Amino acid sequence: MEDAEVVIIGAGAAGLSLARRLAATRPAGPVVLLEPPDGPLRSPVRTWCWWEAADGGEYDAAVRASWDRIAVHGPAGERVEAPLAPLRYKMLRSDDFEALVAGELAEHPAVHRLPGAVTAVHDGPRAAEVVADTPGGVLRLRARWVFDSRPPRELPPARTRLLQHFRGWFVRTAEVAFDPAVALLMDFRVPQPSGGLAFGYVLPTGPRGALVEYTRFSADLLGRDAYDAALDRYVREVLGLGRFRTTGTEQGAIPMTDGVFPRRVGARVFRIGTAGGATRPATGYTFSAIQRQSRGIAQAYAAGRVPVPPPPHRRRHLAMDAALLRALDRGRLNGAAYFTGLFRSHPPGRLLRFLDGGSTLREEAMVGLRGPVVPMALSCAELPLLRRRPRVGRPG
């Protein structure tokens, strides 16, 4: 049995972000970061995006690409494009992020990164115990605080439960095909499913390179062949890329649910990241909420308080998201028209504050009044009458 001040389970965005912030607080004892060993438990390289001030971001040294303009294509071909200044939309690859944070943590002797597959977490009134299989055998760690970032095995009970699922290709074209200054956030010039919505997503890394994704909001996943067929149709028929080669791929699924993710699951055990509710239900954006959550934990710890992860999203924003998800799921809302209208009707600064949870009540009222009032009102009226229920079966 080894002792630690803090054990962090998982070395994704949430685990690494919390480790670097706790390291800066001069912790009272060792901070152990348990990360999955190489193999099936280790997540593939992923892409994270968010928006913030153009200069001075704490992860700018690792940002792979960024854009000062965003665009949306409506289903009929309408294009809405706008500048983001003083903000930029930024893209970070998980391996670049890990390398940056690893360099920072190497300067903090209190932080120890260990490979290990966690098999059990036991809570206790004075300490928690974490059991992990490591290359050297079974490790037992007794810790004052434990933060678990592993994805939940089951999503919490919910009234509406969708997935944002996607597959992307990193493409390299023979000819100039992209504007490196513009991120195409949503392109609805793809066939729309009977429920939910679908769109393309283009993040240029240069005039002849980009990450191109096909994304759907729906209850069930697709097979890999279906994603690839949709991507091939999109890049050839919609984007008209001509000759290109694929240099890499990524695929994933993000929960879009009004279920309540518990952030405290014991006297000494907490959940962070997506497991702690950091994913914004209506958009899937997670990275910026993880930063807010990890800052709050570190501030509480440094002040000597119980470091409960703060709510990553305000209650009223979660309520608005619940209504939107319900309207999409019930087919009351034309998702492609709704999101296109948002970008057409509002200045980028206001809209991005709204999407990221930093908007004021006045701004939220303006967004609501310029949207489809009837479908949203019906969903708002219906939600209090519904019970949150557990999932029956698994998506697929």
Coordinates of C-alpha atoms in Angstrom, one line a residue:
M1 CA 0.0 0.0 0.0
E2 CA 1.4 3.3 -1.1
D3 CA 0.2 6.7 0.1
A4 CA -0.6 9.7 -2.1
E5 CA -2.2 13.1 -1.6
V6 CA -4.2 12.8 -4.9
V7 CA -4.8 10.1 -7.4
I8 CA -6.0 11.0 -10.9
I9 CA -7.4 8.2 -13.0
G10 CA -6.9 8.7 -16.7
A11 CA -4.6 10.8 -18.8
G12 CA -6.9 12.4 -21.3
A13 CA -7.8 16.1 -21.4
A14 CA -9.4 16.0 -18.0
G15 CA -6.8 14.1 -16.2
L16 CA -3.8 15.9 -17.7
S17 CA -5.4 19.3 -17.2
L18 CA -6.1 18.6 -13.5
A19 CA -2.6 17.2 -12.9
R20 CA -0.9 20.3 -14.3
R21 CA -3.1 22.7 -12.3
L22 CA -2.7 20.7 -9.0
A23 CA 1.1 20.6 -9.6
A24 CA 1.1 24.4 -9.5
T25 CA -0.6 24.5 -6.1
R26 CA 2.4 22.8 -4.3
P27 CA 0.4 19.8 -3.1
A28 CA 0.9 18.5 0.4
G29 CA 2.0 15.1 -1.0
P30 CA 2.4 13.0 -4.1
V31 CA 0.0 13.5 -7.0
V32 CA -0.2 10.2 -8.9
L33 CA -1.5 10.2 -12.5
L34 CA -2.6 6.7 -13.5
E35 CA -2.7 6.3 -17.2
P36 CA -3.7 3.3 -19.3
P37 CA -0.8 1.3 -20.6
D38 CA -0.2 0.9 -24.3
G39 CA -2.9 -1.4 -25.7
P40 CA -6.7 -1.5 -26.1
L41 CA -7.4 0.5 -23.0
R42 CA -5.5 3.5 -24.3
S43 CA -7.5 6.0 -26.4
P44 CA -6.4 6.8 -29.9
V45 CA -5.2 10.2 -30.8
R46 CA -8.1 12.7 -30.8
T47 CA -8.8 16.3 -31.8
W48 CA -10.2 18.9 -29.4
C49 CA -11.5 22.3 -30.5
W50 CA -12.5 25.4 -28.6
W51 CA -12.5 29.2 -29.0
E52 CA -10.7 31.7 -26.9
A53 CA -8.7 35.0 -27.2
A54 CA -6.6 35.0 -30.3
D55 CA -3.3 35.4 -28.3
G56 CA -2.1 34.3 -24.9
G57 CA -3.8 30.9 -24.7
E58 CA -2.1 28.6 -22.2
Y59 CA -1.9 25.8 -24.8
D60 CA -1.0 27.9 -27.8
A61 CA 2.4 26.2 -28.1
A62 CA 0.7 22.9 -28.9
V63 CA -2.2 24.2 -31.1
R64 CA -2.0 22.4 -34.5
A65 CA -4.1 25.0 -36.3
S66 CA -6.5 27.9 -35.7
W67 CA -8.9 30.1 -37.6
D68 CA -10.1 33.7 -37.3
R69 CA -13.3 33.1 -39.4
I70 CA -16.0 30.6 -39.2
A71 CA -18.6 29.5 -41.7
V72 CA -21.8 27.5 -41.9
H73 CA -23.5 26.1 -45.1
G74 CA -27.3 25.8 -45.0
P75 CA -29.0 22.8 -46.6
A76 CA -30.0 24.8 -49.7
G77 CA -26.4 26.1 -50.2
E78 CA -26.7 29.3 -48.2
R79 CA -23.3 30.2 -46.8
V80 CA -22.9 32.3 -43.6
E81 CA -19.4 33.4 -42.9
A82 CA -18.2 35.8 -40.1
P83 CA -15.0 37.0 -38.4
L84 CA -14.3 35.8 -34.9
A85 CA -12.0 38.7 -33.7
P86 CA -11.0 39.0 -30.9
L87 CA -11.4 35.3 -30.7
R88 CA -9.9 32.4 -32.6
Y89 CA -11.2 28.8 -33.1
K90 CA -8.3 26.5 -32.1
M91 CA -7.5 22.8 -32.8
L92 CA -5.4 20.7 -30.5
R93 CA -4.4 17.1 -31.1
S94 CA -4.3 14.9 -28.0
D95 CA -0.7 13.7 -28.6
D96 CA 0.5 17.3 -28.8
F97 CA -1.3 18.2 -25.7
E98 CA 0.1 15.3 -23.8
A99 CA 3.7 16.2 -24.9
L100 CA 3.2 19.8 -23.7
V101 CA 1.8 18.8 -20.3
A102 CA 4.4 16.0 -19.9
G103 CA 7.1 18.6 -20.2
E104 CA 5.5 20.8 -17.6
L105 CA 4.9 18.0 -15.2
A106 CA 8.5 16.8 -15.5
E107 CA 9.4 20.0 -13.6
H108 CA 7.2 19.1 -10.6
P109 CA 8.7 16.2 -8.6
A110 CA 5.4 15.8 -6.6
V111 CA 3.7 14.5 -9.8
H112 CA 4.2 10.9 -10.7
R113 CA 2.9 9.4 -13.9
L114 CA 2.4 5.6 -13.7
P115 CA 1.0 3.1 -16.3
G116 CA -1.8 1.1 -14.8
A117 CA -5.3 -0.3 -15.5
V118 CA -7.5 0.6 -12.6
T119 CA -9.5 -2.4 -11.4
A120 CA -11.2 -1.0 -8.3
V121 CA -11.8 2.3 -6.4
H122 CA -12.9 2.0 -2.7
D123 CA -14.1 5.1 -0.9
G124 CA -13.5 5.7 2.8
P125 CA -14.2 8.5 5.4
R126 CA -10.5 9.4 5.7
A127 CA -9.0 8.1 2.5
A128 CA -9.8 6.3 -0.7
E129 CA -8.1 3.2 -2.1
V130 CA -7.3 2.7 -5.8
V131 CA -6.2 -0.7 -7.1
A132 CA -4.5 -1.0 -10.4
D133 CA -2.7 -3.6 -12.5
T134 CA 0.7 -2.3 -13.5
P135 CA 3.7 -3.8 -15.4
G136 CA 5.3 -4.4 -11.9
G137 CA 2.2 -6.1 -10.5
V138 CA -0.9 -5.0 -8.5
L139 CA -0.6 -1.5 -7.1
R140 CA -2.7 -0.3 -4.2
L141 CA -2.7 3.5 -3.6
R142 CA -4.3 5.1 -0.5
A143 CA -5.2 8.7 -1.3
R144 CA -6.7 11.7 0.3
W145 CA -8.6 12.6 -2.9
V146 CA -9.4 10.6 -6.0
F147 CA -10.5 12.1 -9.3
D148 CA -11.8 9.6 -11.9
S149 CA -11.9 10.7 -15.6
R150 CA -12.8 7.3 -17.1
P151 CA -15.9 7.4 -19.3
P152 CA -18.9 6.0 -17.4
R153 CA -19.9 2.5 -18.2
E154 CA -23.5 3.5 -18.5
L155 CA -25.0 6.9 -19.2
P156 CA -27.2 8.2 -16.4
P157 CA -31.0 8.0 -16.5
A158 CA -32.4 10.6 -18.9
R159 CA -35.5 11.9 -20.7
T160 CA -33.6 12.3 -24.0
R161 CA -30.5 10.5 -25.0
L162 CA -28.8 11.1 -28.3
L163 CA -25.2 10.7 -29.5
Q164 CA -23.0 13.0 -31.5
H165 CA -21.1 10.4 -33.5
F166 CA -18.6 11.1 -36.3
R167 CA -15.8 9.8 -38.5
G168 CA -13.1 12.1 -40.0
W169 CA -10.4 11.9 -42.6
F170 CA -7.2 13.9 -42.6
V171 CA -6.9 14.6 -46.3
R172 CA -4.2 16.0 -48.6
T173 CA -5.3 17.3 -52.0
A174 CA -3.4 17.5 -55.2
E175 CA -4.6 21.1 -55.8
V176 CA -5.3 24.1 -53.6
A177 CA -8.8 23.3 -52.1
F178 CA -9.1 25.1 -48.7
D179 CA -9.0 28.5 -47.2
P180 CA -6.7 28.2 -44.2
A181 CA -8.4 31.2 -42.5
V182 CA -11.9 29.7 -42.3
A183 CA -13.2 26.8 -40.2
L184 CA -16.4 25.3 -41.7
L185 CA -18.2 24.3 -38.5
M186 CA -21.4 22.9 -40.0
D187 CA -22.2 22.0 -43.6
F188 CA -25.7 20.8 -44.0
R189 CA -25.4 20.0 -47.7
V190 CA -25.6 16.3 -46.9
P191 CA -28.6 14.1 -46.8
Q192 CA -30.5 14.6 -43.6
P193 CA -31.8 11.7 -41.5
S194 CA -35.4 11.3 -40.6
G195 CA -34.5 12.2 -37.0
G196 CA -31.7 14.3 -35.6
L197 CA -29.4 15.9 -38.1
A198 CA -26.2 15.4 -40.1
F199 CA -23.5 17.7 -41.3
G200 CA -20.0 18.0 -42.6
Y201 CA -17.1 19.7 -40.7
V202 CA -14.0 21.0 -42.4
L203 CA -10.9 22.3 -40.4
P204 CA -8.2 23.3 -42.9
T205 CA -4.6 22.8 -41.8
G206 CA -3.3 24.5 -45.0
P207 CA -4.4 25.2 -48.6
R208 CA -4.2 21.5 -49.5
G209 CA -4.8 19.8 -46.1
A210 CA -7.8 19.5 -43.8
L211 CA -9.6 17.4 -41.3
V212 CA -12.9 16.6 -42.9
E213 CA -15.6 14.9 -40.8
Y214 CA -19.1 13.5 -41.2
T215 CA -21.2 14.0 -38.0
R216 CA -24.7 12.9 -37.0
F217 CA -26.9 13.6 -34.0
S218 CA -29.0 10.5 -33.5
A219 CA -29.8 7.7 -31.1
D220 CA -27.8 5.0 -32.9
L221 CA -24.3 4.6 -34.3
L222 CA -23.6 3.7 -37.9
G223 CA -21.2 1.0 -39.2
R224 CA -17.8 2.1 -40.3
D225 CA -18.6 1.5 -44.0
A226 CA -21.6 3.8 -43.7
Y227 CA -19.4 6.6 -42.3
D228 CA -16.8 6.2 -45.0
A229 CA -19.5 6.1 -47.7
A230 CA -21.0 9.4 -46.4
L231 CA -17.5 11.0 -46.1
D232 CA -16.6 9.9 -49.7
R233 CA -19.8 11.4 -51.0
Y234 CA -19.2 14.6 -49.1
V235 CA -15.6 15.2 -50.1
R236 CA -16.3 14.3 -53.8
E237 CA -19.8 15.6 -54.5
V238 CA -20.2 18.5 -52.1
L239 CA -16.6 19.8 -51.6
G240 CA -15.4 18.7 -55.0
L241 CA -11.9 18.0 -53.8
G242 CA -10.7 16.2 -56.9
R243 CA -7.6 14.0 -56.3
F244 CA -6.7 13.5 -52.7
R245 CA -5.2 11.0 -50.3
T246 CA -6.1 10.2 -46.7
T247 CA -3.3 10.6 -44.2
G248 CA -5.2 9.6 -41.1
T249 CA -8.6 9.0 -39.6
E250 CA -10.5 9.6 -36.3
Q251 CA -13.8 8.4 -35.0
G252 CA -15.8 8.8 -31.9
A253 CA -19.2 9.3 -30.2
I254 CA -20.1 12.0 -27.6
P255 CA -23.1 11.7 -25.3
M256 CA -25.9 14.3 -25.9
T257 CA -28.2 13.8 -22.9
D258 CA -30.1 15.6 -20.2
G259 CA -29.0 13.0 -17.7
V260 CA -27.3 14.2 -14.6
F261 CA -23.7 13.2 -14.3
P262 CA -22.7 13.0 -10.6
R263 CA -19.5 14.9 -9.8
R264 CA -19.1 13.5 -6.3
V265 CA -19.5 9.8 -5.8
G266 CA -18.1 9.3 -2.3
A267 CA -16.5 11.1 0.6
R268 CA -13.1 11.1 -1.2
V269 CA -14.0 10.2 -4.8
F270 CA -15.0 12.6 -7.6
R271 CA -15.6 12.3 -11.4
I272 CA -14.2 14.8 -13.9
G273 CA -14.4 15.4 -17.6
T274 CA -17.2 13.8 -19.5
A275 CA -17.8 11.5 -16.6
G276 CA -18.3 14.6 -14.5
G277 CA -20.7 16.4 -16.8
A278 CA -18.2 18.5 -18.7
T279 CA -19.6 17.8 -22.2
R280 CA -22.2 20.4 -23.2
P281 CA -25.3 18.3 -24.0
A282 CA -26.4 20.3 -27.1
T283 CA -23.1 20.8 -28.8
G284 CA -20.6 18.2 -27.6
Y285 CA -18.0 20.8 -26.8
T286 CA -16.0 19.6 -23.7
F287 CA -12.4 21.0 -23.7
S288 CA -13.2 24.5 -22.4
A289 CA -15.5 23.2 -19.7
I290 CA -12.7 20.8 -18.6
Q291 CA -10.5 23.8 -18.1
R292 CA -13.1 25.6 -16.0
Q293 CA -13.6 22.5 -14.0
S294 CA -9.9 21.8 -13.3
R295 CA -9.3 25.4 -12.4
G296 CA -12.1 25.3 -9.8
I297 CA -10.8 22.0 -8.3
A298 CA -7.3 23.4 -8.0
Q299 CA -8.5 26.7 -6.4
A300 CA -10.6 24.8 -3.9
Y301 CA -7.7 22.5 -3.0
A302 CA -5.2 25.4 -2.6
A303 CA -7.7 27.1 -0.3
G304 CA -8.0 24.0 1.9
R305 CA -11.6 23.3 0.9
V306 CA -13.1 20.0 -0.2
P307 CA -12.1 20.0 -3.9
V308 CA -15.5 19.1 -5.3
P309 CA -15.5 19.7 -9.1
P310 CA -17.7 22.7 -9.8
P311 CA -20.6 22.5 -12.1
P312 CA -19.2 22.9 -15.6
H313 CA -22.4 24.3 -17.0
R314 CA -25.1 26.6 -15.6
R315 CA -28.5 25.1 -14.8
R316 CA -30.4 27.4 -17.2
H317 CA -28.1 26.4 -20.0
L318 CA -28.7 22.7 -19.3
A319 CA -32.4 23.4 -19.3
M320 CA -32.2 25.0 -22.7
D321 CA -30.1 22.1 -24.0
A322 CA -32.7 19.6 -22.6
A323 CA -35.4 21.4 -24.6
L324 CA -33.4 21.5 -27.8
L325 CA -32.5 17.8 -27.5
R326 CA -36.1 16.9 -26.9
A327 CA -37.3 18.9 -29.9
L328 CA -34.6 17.3 -32.2
D329 CA -35.4 13.8 -30.9
R330 CA -39.2 14.2 -31.4
G331 CA -38.8 15.6 -34.9
R332 CA -40.3 19.0 -33.9
L333 CA -37.3 20.9 -34.9
N334 CA -35.5 21.1 -38.3
G335 CA -32.0 20.9 -36.9
A336 CA -30.2 22.1 -40.1
A337 CA -32.5 25.1 -40.5
Y338 CA -32.2 25.9 -36.7
F339 CA -28.4 25.9 -36.6
T340 CA -28.0 27.8 -39.9
G341 CA -30.5 30.4 -38.5
L342 CA -28.4 30.8 -35.3
F343 CA -25.3 31.7 -37.3
R344 CA -27.2 33.9 -39.7
S345 CA -29.1 35.9 -37.0
H346 CA -26.5 36.6 -34.4
P347 CA -23.0 38.1 -34.1
P348 CA -20.3 35.5 -33.7
G349 CA -19.3 36.7 -30.3
R350 CA -22.8 36.5 -28.9
L351 CA -23.4 33.1 -30.4
L352 CA -20.1 31.6 -29.2
R353 CA -20.8 32.9 -25.7
F354 CA -24.2 31.2 -25.9
L355 CA -22.7 27.9 -27.1
D356 CA -20.0 27.9 -24.5
G357 CA -22.2 28.9 -21.6
G358 CA -20.9 32.4 -21.1
S359 CA -23.9 34.3 -22.3
T360 CA -26.1 36.7 -20.3
L361 CA -29.8 36.3 -19.8
R362 CA -30.5 39.1 -22.2
E363 CA -28.4 37.4 -24.9
E364 CA -30.1 34.1 -24.3
A365 CA -33.5 35.8 -24.6
M366 CA -32.5 37.3 -28.0
V367 CA -31.3 33.8 -29.2
G368 CA -34.6 32.2 -28.1
L369 CA -36.9 34.8 -29.6
R370 CA -35.2 34.6 -33.0
G371 CA -35.5 30.8 -33.1
P372 CA -38.4 28.4 -33.6
V373 CA -40.5 29.4 -30.6
V374 CA -43.3 26.8 -30.9
P375 CA -41.3 23.6 -31.0
M376 CA -39.1 24.8 -28.2
A377 CA -42.1 25.9 -26.1
L378 CA -43.7 22.5 -26.6
S379 CA -40.6 20.7 -25.5
C380 CA -40.2 23.0 -22.4
A381 CA -43.8 22.2 -21.4
E382 CA -43.3 18.5 -21.9
L383 CA -40.1 18.0 -20.0
P384 CA -41.4 18.5 -16.4
L385 CA -43.9 15.7 -17.1
L386 CA -41.3 13.1 -18.1
R387 CA -39.2 10.9 -15.9
R388 CA -35.5 10.3 -16.4
R389 CA -35.2 6.6 -17.3
P390 CA -32.1 4.3 -17.6
R391 CA -31.1 3.1 -21.1
V392 CA -32.5 -0.2 -22.2
G393 CA -29.9 -1.9 -24.3
R394 CA -26.9 -0.2 -25.9
P395 CA -26.6 2.1 -28.9
G396 CA -25.5 0.6 -32.1

